[in-house]
Coordinates of C-alpha atoms in Angstrom, one line a residue:
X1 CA -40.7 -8.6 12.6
X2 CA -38.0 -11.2 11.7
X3 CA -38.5 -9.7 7.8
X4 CA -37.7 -6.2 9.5
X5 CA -34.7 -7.4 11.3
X6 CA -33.3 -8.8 8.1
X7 CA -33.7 -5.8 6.2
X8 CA -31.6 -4.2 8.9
X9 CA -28.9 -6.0 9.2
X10 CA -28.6 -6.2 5.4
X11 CA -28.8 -2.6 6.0
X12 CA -26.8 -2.2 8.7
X13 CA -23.9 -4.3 6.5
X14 CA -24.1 -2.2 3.6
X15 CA -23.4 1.4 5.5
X16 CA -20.1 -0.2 7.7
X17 CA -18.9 -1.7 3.9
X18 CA -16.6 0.9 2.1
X19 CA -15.6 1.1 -1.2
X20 CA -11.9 1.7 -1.9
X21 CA -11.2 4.6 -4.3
X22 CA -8.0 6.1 -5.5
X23 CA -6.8 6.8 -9.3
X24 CA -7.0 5.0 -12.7
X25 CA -4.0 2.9 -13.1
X26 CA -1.3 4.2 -14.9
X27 CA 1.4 2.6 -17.2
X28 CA 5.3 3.6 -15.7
X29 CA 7.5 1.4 -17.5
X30 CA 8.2 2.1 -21.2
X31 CA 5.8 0.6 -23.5
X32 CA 8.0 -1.0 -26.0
X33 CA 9.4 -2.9 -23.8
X34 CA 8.6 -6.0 -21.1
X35 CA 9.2 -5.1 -17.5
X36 CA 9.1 -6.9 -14.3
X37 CA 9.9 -7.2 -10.7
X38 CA 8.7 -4.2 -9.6
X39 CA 9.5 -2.6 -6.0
X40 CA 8.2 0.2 -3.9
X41 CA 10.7 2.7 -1.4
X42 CA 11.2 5.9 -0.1
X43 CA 14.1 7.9 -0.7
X44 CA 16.3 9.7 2.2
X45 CA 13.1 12.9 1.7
X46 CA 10.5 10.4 2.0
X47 CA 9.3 10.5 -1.7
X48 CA 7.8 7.3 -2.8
X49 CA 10.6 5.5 -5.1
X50 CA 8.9 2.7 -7.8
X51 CA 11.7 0.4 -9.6
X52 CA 11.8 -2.2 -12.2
X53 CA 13.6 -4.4 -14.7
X54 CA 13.2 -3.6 -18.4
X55 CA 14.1 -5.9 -21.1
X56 CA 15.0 -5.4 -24.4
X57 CA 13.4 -7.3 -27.3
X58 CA 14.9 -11.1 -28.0
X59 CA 16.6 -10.6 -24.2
X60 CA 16.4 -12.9 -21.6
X61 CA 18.0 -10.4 -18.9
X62 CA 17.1 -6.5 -18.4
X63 CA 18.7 -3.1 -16.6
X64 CA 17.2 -1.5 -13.4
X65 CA 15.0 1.3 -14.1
X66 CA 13.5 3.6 -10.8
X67 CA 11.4 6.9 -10.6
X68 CA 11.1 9.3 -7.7
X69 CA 7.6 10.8 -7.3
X70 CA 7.7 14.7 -6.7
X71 CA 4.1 14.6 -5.5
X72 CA 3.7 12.1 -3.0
X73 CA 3.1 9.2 -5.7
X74 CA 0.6 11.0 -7.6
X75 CA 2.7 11.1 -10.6
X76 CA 6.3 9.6 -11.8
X77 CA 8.7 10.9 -14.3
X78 CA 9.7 8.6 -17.0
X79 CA 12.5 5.9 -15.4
X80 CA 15.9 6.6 -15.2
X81 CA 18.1 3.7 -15.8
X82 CA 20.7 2.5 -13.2
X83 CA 23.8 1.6 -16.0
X84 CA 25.7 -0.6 -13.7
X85 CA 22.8 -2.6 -13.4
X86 CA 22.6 -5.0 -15.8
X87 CA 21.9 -8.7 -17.0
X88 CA 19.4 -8.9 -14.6
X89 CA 17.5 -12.0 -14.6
X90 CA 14.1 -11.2 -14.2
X91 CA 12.2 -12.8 -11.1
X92 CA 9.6 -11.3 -9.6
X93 CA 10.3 -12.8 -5.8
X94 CA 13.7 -11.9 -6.3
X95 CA 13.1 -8.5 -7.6
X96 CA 16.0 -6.2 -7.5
X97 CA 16.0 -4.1 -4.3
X98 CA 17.1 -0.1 -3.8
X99 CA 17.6 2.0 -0.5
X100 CA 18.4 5.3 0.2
X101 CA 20.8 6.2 3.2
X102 CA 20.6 9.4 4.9
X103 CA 24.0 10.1 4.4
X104 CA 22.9 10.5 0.5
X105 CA 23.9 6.9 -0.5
X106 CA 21.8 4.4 -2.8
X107 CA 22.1 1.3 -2.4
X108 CA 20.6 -1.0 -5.7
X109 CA 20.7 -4.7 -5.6
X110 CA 20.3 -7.2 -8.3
X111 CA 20.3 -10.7 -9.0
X112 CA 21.7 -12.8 -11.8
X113 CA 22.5 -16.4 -13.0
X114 CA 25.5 -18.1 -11.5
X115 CA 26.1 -20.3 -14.9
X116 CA 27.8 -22.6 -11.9
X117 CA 28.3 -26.2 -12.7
X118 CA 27.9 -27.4 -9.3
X119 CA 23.8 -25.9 -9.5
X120 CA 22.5 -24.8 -13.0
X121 CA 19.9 -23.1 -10.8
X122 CA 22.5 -21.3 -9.0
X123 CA 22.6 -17.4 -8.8
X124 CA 24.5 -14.5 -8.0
X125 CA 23.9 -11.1 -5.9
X126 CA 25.3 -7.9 -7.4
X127 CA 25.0 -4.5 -6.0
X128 CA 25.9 -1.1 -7.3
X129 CA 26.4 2.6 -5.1
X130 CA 25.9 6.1 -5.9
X131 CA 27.2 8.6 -3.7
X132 CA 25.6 11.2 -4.8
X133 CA 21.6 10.5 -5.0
X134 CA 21.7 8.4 -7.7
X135 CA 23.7 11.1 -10.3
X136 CA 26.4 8.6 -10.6
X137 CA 27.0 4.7 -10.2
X138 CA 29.4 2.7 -9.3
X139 CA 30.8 -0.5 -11.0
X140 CA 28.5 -3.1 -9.2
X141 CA 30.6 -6.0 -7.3
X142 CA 29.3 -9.0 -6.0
X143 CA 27.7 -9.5 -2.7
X144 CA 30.1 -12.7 -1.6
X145 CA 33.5 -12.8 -3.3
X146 CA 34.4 -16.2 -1.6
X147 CA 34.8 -18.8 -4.2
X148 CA 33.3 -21.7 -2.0
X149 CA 29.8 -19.3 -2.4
X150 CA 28.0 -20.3 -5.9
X151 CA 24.5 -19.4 -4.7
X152 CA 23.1 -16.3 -3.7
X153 CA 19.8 -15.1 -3.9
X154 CA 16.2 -13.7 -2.3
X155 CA 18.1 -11.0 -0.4
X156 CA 16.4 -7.8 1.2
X157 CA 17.7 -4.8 2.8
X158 CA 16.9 -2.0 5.5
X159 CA 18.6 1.0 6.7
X160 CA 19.1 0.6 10.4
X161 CA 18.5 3.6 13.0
X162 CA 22.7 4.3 12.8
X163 CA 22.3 5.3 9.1
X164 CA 24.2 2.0 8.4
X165 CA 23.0 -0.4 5.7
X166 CA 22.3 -4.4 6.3
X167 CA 21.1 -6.8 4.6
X168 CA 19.9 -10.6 4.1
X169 CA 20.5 -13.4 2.0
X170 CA 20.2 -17.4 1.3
X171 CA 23.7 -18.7 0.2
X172 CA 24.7 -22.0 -0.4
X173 CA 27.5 -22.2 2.0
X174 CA 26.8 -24.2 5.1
X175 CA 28.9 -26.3 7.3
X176 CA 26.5 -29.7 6.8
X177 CA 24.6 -31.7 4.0
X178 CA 21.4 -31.1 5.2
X179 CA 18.6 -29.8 2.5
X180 CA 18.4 -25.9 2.2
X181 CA 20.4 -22.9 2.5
X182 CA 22.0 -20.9 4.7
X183 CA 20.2 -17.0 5.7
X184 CA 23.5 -14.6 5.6
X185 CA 23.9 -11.1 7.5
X186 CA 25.9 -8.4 6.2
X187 CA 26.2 -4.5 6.9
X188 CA 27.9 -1.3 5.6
X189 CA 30.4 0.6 7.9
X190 CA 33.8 2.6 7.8
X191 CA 34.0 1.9 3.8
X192 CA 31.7 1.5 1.3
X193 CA 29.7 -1.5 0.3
X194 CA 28.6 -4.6 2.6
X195 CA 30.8 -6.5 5.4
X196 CA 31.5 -9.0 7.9
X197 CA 29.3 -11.1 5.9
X198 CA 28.3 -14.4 8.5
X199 CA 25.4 -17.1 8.9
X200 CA 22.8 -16.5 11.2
X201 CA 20.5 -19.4 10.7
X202 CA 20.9 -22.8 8.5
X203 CA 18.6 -25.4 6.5
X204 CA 16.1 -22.2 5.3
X205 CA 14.5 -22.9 2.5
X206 CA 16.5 -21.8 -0.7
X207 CA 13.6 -20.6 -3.2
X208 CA 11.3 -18.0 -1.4
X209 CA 12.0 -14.4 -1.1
X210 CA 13.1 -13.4 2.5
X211 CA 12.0 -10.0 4.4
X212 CA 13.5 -7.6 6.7
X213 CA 12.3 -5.2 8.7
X214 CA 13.3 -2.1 11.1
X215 CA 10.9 -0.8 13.5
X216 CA 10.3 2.5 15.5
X217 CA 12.2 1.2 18.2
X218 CA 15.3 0.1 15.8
X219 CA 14.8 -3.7 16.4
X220 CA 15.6 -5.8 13.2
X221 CA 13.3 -8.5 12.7
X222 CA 13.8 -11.7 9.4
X223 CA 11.2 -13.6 8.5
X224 CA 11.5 -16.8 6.0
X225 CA 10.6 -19.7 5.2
X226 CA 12.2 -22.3 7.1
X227 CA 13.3 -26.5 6.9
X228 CA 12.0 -28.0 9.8
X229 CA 12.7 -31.7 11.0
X230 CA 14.3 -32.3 7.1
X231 CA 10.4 -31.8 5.5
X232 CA 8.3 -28.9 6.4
X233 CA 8.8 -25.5 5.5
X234 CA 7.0 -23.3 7.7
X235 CA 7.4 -19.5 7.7
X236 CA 9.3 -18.5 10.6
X237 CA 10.5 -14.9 12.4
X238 CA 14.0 -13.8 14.3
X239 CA 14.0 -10.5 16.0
X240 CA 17.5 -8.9 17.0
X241 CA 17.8 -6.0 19.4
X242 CA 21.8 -5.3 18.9
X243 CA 21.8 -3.9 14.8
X244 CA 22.1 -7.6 13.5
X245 CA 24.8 -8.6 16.3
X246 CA 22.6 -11.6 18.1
X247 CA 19.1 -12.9 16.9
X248 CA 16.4 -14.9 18.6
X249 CA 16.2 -18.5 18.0
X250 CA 13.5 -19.3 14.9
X251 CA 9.8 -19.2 16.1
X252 CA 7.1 -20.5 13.9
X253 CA 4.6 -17.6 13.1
X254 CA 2.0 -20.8 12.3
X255 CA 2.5 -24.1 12.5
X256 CA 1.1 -25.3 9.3
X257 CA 2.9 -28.0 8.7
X258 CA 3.4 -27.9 5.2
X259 CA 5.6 -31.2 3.8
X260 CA 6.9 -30.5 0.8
X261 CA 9.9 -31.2 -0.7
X262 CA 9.7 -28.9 -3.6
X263 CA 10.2 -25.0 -4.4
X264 CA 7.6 -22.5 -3.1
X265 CA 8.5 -19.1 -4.6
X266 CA 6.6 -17.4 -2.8
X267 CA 8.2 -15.5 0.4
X268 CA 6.5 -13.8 3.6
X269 CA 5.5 -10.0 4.9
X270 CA 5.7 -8.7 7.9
X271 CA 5.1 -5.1 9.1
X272 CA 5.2 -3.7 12.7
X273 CA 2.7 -1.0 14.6
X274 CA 1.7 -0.3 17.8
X275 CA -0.5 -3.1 18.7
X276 CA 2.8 -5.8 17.4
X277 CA 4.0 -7.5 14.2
X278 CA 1.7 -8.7 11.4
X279 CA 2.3 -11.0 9.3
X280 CA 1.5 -12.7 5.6
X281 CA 2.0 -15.5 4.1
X282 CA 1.4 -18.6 1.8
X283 CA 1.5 -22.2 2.3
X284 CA 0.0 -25.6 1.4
X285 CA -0.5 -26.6 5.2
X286 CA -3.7 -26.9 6.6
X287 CA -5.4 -25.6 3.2
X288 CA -3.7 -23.6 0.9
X289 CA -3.5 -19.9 0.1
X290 CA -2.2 -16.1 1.3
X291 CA -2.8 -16.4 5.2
X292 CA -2.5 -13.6 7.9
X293 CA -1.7 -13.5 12.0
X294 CA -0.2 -10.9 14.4
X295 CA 2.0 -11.2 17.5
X296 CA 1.5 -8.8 20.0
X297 CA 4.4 -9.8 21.9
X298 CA 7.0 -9.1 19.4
X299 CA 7.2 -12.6 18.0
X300 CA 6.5 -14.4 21.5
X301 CA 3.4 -15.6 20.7
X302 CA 1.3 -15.4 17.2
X303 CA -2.9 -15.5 16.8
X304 CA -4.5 -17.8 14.8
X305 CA -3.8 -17.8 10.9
X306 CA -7.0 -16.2 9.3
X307 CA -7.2 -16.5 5.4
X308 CA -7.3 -13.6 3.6
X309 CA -9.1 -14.8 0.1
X310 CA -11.6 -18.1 -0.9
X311 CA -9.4 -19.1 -3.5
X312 CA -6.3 -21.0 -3.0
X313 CA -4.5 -19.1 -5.6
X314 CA -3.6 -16.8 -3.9
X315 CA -0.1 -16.0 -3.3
X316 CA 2.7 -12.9 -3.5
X317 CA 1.5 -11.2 -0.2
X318 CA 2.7 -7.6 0.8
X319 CA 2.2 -5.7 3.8
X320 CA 1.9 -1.5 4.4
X321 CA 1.5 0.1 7.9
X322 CA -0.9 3.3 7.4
X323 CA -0.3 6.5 8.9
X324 CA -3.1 6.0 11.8
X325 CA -1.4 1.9 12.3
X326 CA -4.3 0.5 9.9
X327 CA -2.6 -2.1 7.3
X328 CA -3.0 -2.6 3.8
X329 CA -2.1 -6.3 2.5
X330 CA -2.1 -6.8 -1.3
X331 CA -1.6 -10.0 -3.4
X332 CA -2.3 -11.7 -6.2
X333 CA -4.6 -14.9 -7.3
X334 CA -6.3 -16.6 -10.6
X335 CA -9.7 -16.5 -10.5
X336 CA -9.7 -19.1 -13.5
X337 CA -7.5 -20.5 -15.8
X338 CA -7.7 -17.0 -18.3
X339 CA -6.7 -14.4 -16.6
X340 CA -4.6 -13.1 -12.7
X341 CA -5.6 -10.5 -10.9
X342 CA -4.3 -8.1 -7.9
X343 CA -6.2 -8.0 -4.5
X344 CA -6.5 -5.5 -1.5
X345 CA -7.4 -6.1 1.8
X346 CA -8.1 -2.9 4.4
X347 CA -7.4 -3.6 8.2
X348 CA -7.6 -2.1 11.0
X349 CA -4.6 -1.3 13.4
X350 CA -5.4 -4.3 15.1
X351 CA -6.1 -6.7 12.5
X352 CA -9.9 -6.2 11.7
X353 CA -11.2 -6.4 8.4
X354 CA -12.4 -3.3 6.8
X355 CA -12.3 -3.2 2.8
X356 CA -11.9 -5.9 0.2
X357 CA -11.1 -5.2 -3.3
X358 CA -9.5 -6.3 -6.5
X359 CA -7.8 -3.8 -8.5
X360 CA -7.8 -5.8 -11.4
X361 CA -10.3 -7.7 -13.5
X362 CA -10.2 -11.8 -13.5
X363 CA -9.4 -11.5 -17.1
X364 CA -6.3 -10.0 -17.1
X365 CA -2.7 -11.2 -16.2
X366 CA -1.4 -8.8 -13.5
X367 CA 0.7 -10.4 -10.7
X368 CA 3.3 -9.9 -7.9
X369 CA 2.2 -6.4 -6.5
X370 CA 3.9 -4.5 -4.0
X371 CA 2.2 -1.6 -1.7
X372 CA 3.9 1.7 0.6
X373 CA 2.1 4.2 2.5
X374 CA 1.8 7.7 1.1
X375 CA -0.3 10.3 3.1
X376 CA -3.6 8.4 4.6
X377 CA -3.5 5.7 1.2
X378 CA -1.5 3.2 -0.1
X379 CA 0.2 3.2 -3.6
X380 CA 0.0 -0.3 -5.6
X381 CA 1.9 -1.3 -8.2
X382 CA 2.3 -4.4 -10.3
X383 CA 3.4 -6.3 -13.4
X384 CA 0.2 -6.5 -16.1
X385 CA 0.5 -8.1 -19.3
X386 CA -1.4 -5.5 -21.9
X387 CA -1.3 -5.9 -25.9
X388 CA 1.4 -8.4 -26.0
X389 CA 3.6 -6.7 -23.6
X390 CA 4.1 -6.9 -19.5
X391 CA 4.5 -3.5 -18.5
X392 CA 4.8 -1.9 -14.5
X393 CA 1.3 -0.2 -13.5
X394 CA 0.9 2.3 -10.4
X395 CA -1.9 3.0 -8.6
X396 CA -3.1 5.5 -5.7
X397 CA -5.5 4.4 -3.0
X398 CA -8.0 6.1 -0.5
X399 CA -8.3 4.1 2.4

């Protein structure tokens, strides 16, 4: 009898386990060239937008490349190049950044080196407008024109239920001496490009990428990794109600505890549904690796941290909401020293488990992947090194 039982629930495990399917990976980036920092959007019709940085042989910085998918992501034209995008510096957590207003503006952002004495780490945040859909660009200016600001970088942007842009950034600027950077605000309005530029929280931490997100109900919600009595960087999460006008004081969405005095590069996700916000992240507190929780409460309160993968490589986590609320949460992790690959986890709307997968083999280099919804799936895409060259690969997933 206790054989029988075994048998069933062996049995029982193998019909609830689903395989993920979806189509071969595909190459978007051109061939002849390395490309990086990939990034998935949607433009003002809701077609699934992929963009990237190419670089030219012997180059240390690239151009912005994006496609538009005509078929809900199952194809992309070859890339179009943005032109006023250029001498990018290639990083993939501060990949550049495009969104698409409804009034038929696109918005692409872009980050390069500072060459500032004062920090020879130092960078600078560009962006570039076209009017017309992306037909036509304009020269791109800088995101801060003051002179006191040296160091901008790990931005993100949304487009807010006005129509209005805004977005985020860490800047050195800040009114003390303490360790880390200050997380700026700025939005679009009467004329184009970003204003009223102003700090909204000091001492983040000023090498992970920060996120920000809009949900159904129009709140605008920041999450980043923070500085917390001088030594731990924990991820933390703000919520404003007013467009970006006020924000909640800093909550910890896990108190990990991580003390380190050293540069993580590797920023947080965070999606909203109907059952609250969700969260991923990685740290080096409390064991080490991509972790997950939720708040049902709208950042109140948070559940425990779960870990989404055995290996503590893991790292680069990205989040999707589905179209029935399920979530899809990709990242990356070595499995050994020869090789990186991509990983997909399947969840339900409230946070249960329901598919594992790696899209990639343990042998090959592929890293820093970035998921959006299309129909009931997901599509995936990522950097992979293939035949001596990192390219931009795209996949389409049944979930």
């Amino acid at each position: 009898m206790k054989r029988l039982i075994t048998v069933f629930v062996i049995f029982l495990a193998a019909c609830q386990s689903r395989q993920i399917s979806g189509s071969a990976e595909r190459v978007v980036s051109d061939t002849a060239r390395n490309a990086s920092c990939t990034y998935l959007t949607r433009d003002a019709a809701g077609r699934p937008v992929l963009s990237w940085v190419e670089q030219r042989a012997g180059e240390e910085t690239g151009m912005l490349y994006y496609a538009v998918s005509p078929d809900n992501g199952e194809t992309f034209p070859p890339g179009k190049p943005v032109p006023t995008a250029q001498g990018i510096l290639p990083h993939g957590e501060n990949m550049p950044k495009m969104i698409f207003r409804p009034n038929g503006e696109v918005i692409a952002m872009y980050g390069t080196q500072s060459n500032d004495p004062r920090n020879k780490y130092a960078g600078k945040v560009f962006y570039t407008l076209s009017a017309d859909g992306g037909a036509t660009w304009q020269p791109a200016v800088p995101l801060v024109t003051d002179t006191a600001g040296y160091d901008q970088r790990y931005f993100d942007m949304a487009v807010l239920p006005s129509g209005e842009a805004v977005t985020i950034w860490l800047d050195n600027r800040k009114p003390h001496k303490q360790e880390g950077s200050t997380l700026y605000i700025a939005t679009t309005g009467a004329t184009p490009g970003f204003h009223r530029e102003r700090p909204i929280v000091q001492t983040v931490c000023q090498c992970c990428r920060t996120a920000l997100y809009v949900d159904a109900q129009g709140g605008l919600h920041a999450a980043f990794r923070d500085i917390i009595q001088d030594t731990i960087r924990d991820m933390v999460h703000i919520f404003s109600k007013d467009g970006g006008e006020t924000f909640t004081q800093p909550v910890r969405i896990s108190a990990d505890n991580w003390a380190i005095n050293g540069c993580p590069h590797t920023g947080p996700a965070m999606v909203r549904n109907a059952n609250g916000l969700h969260f991923a992240w990685f740290t080096m507190g409390g064991g080490q690796g991509v972790f997950y929780c939720q708040s049902p409460d709208n950042g109140i309160t948070y559940t425990r941290r779960e870990s989404i993968s055995a290996l503590p490589t893991a790292k680069h986590p990205q989040l999707a909401v589905l179209g029935k609320g399920d979530l899809a949460l990709v990242w990356d992790e070595a499995a050994d020293t020869s090789g990186n690959r991509i990983g997909i986890l399947h969840k339900s709307a409230d946070g249960q488990t329901l598919e594992r997968e790696f899209l990639t083999p343990e042998k090959e280099f592929a890293g820093f992947p970035v998921v959006e919804r299309v129909g009931e799936g997901v599509l995936v895409a990522y950097k992979k090194r293939r035949n001596g060259k990192e390219g931009i690969y795209v996949r389409s997933l049944k979930l």
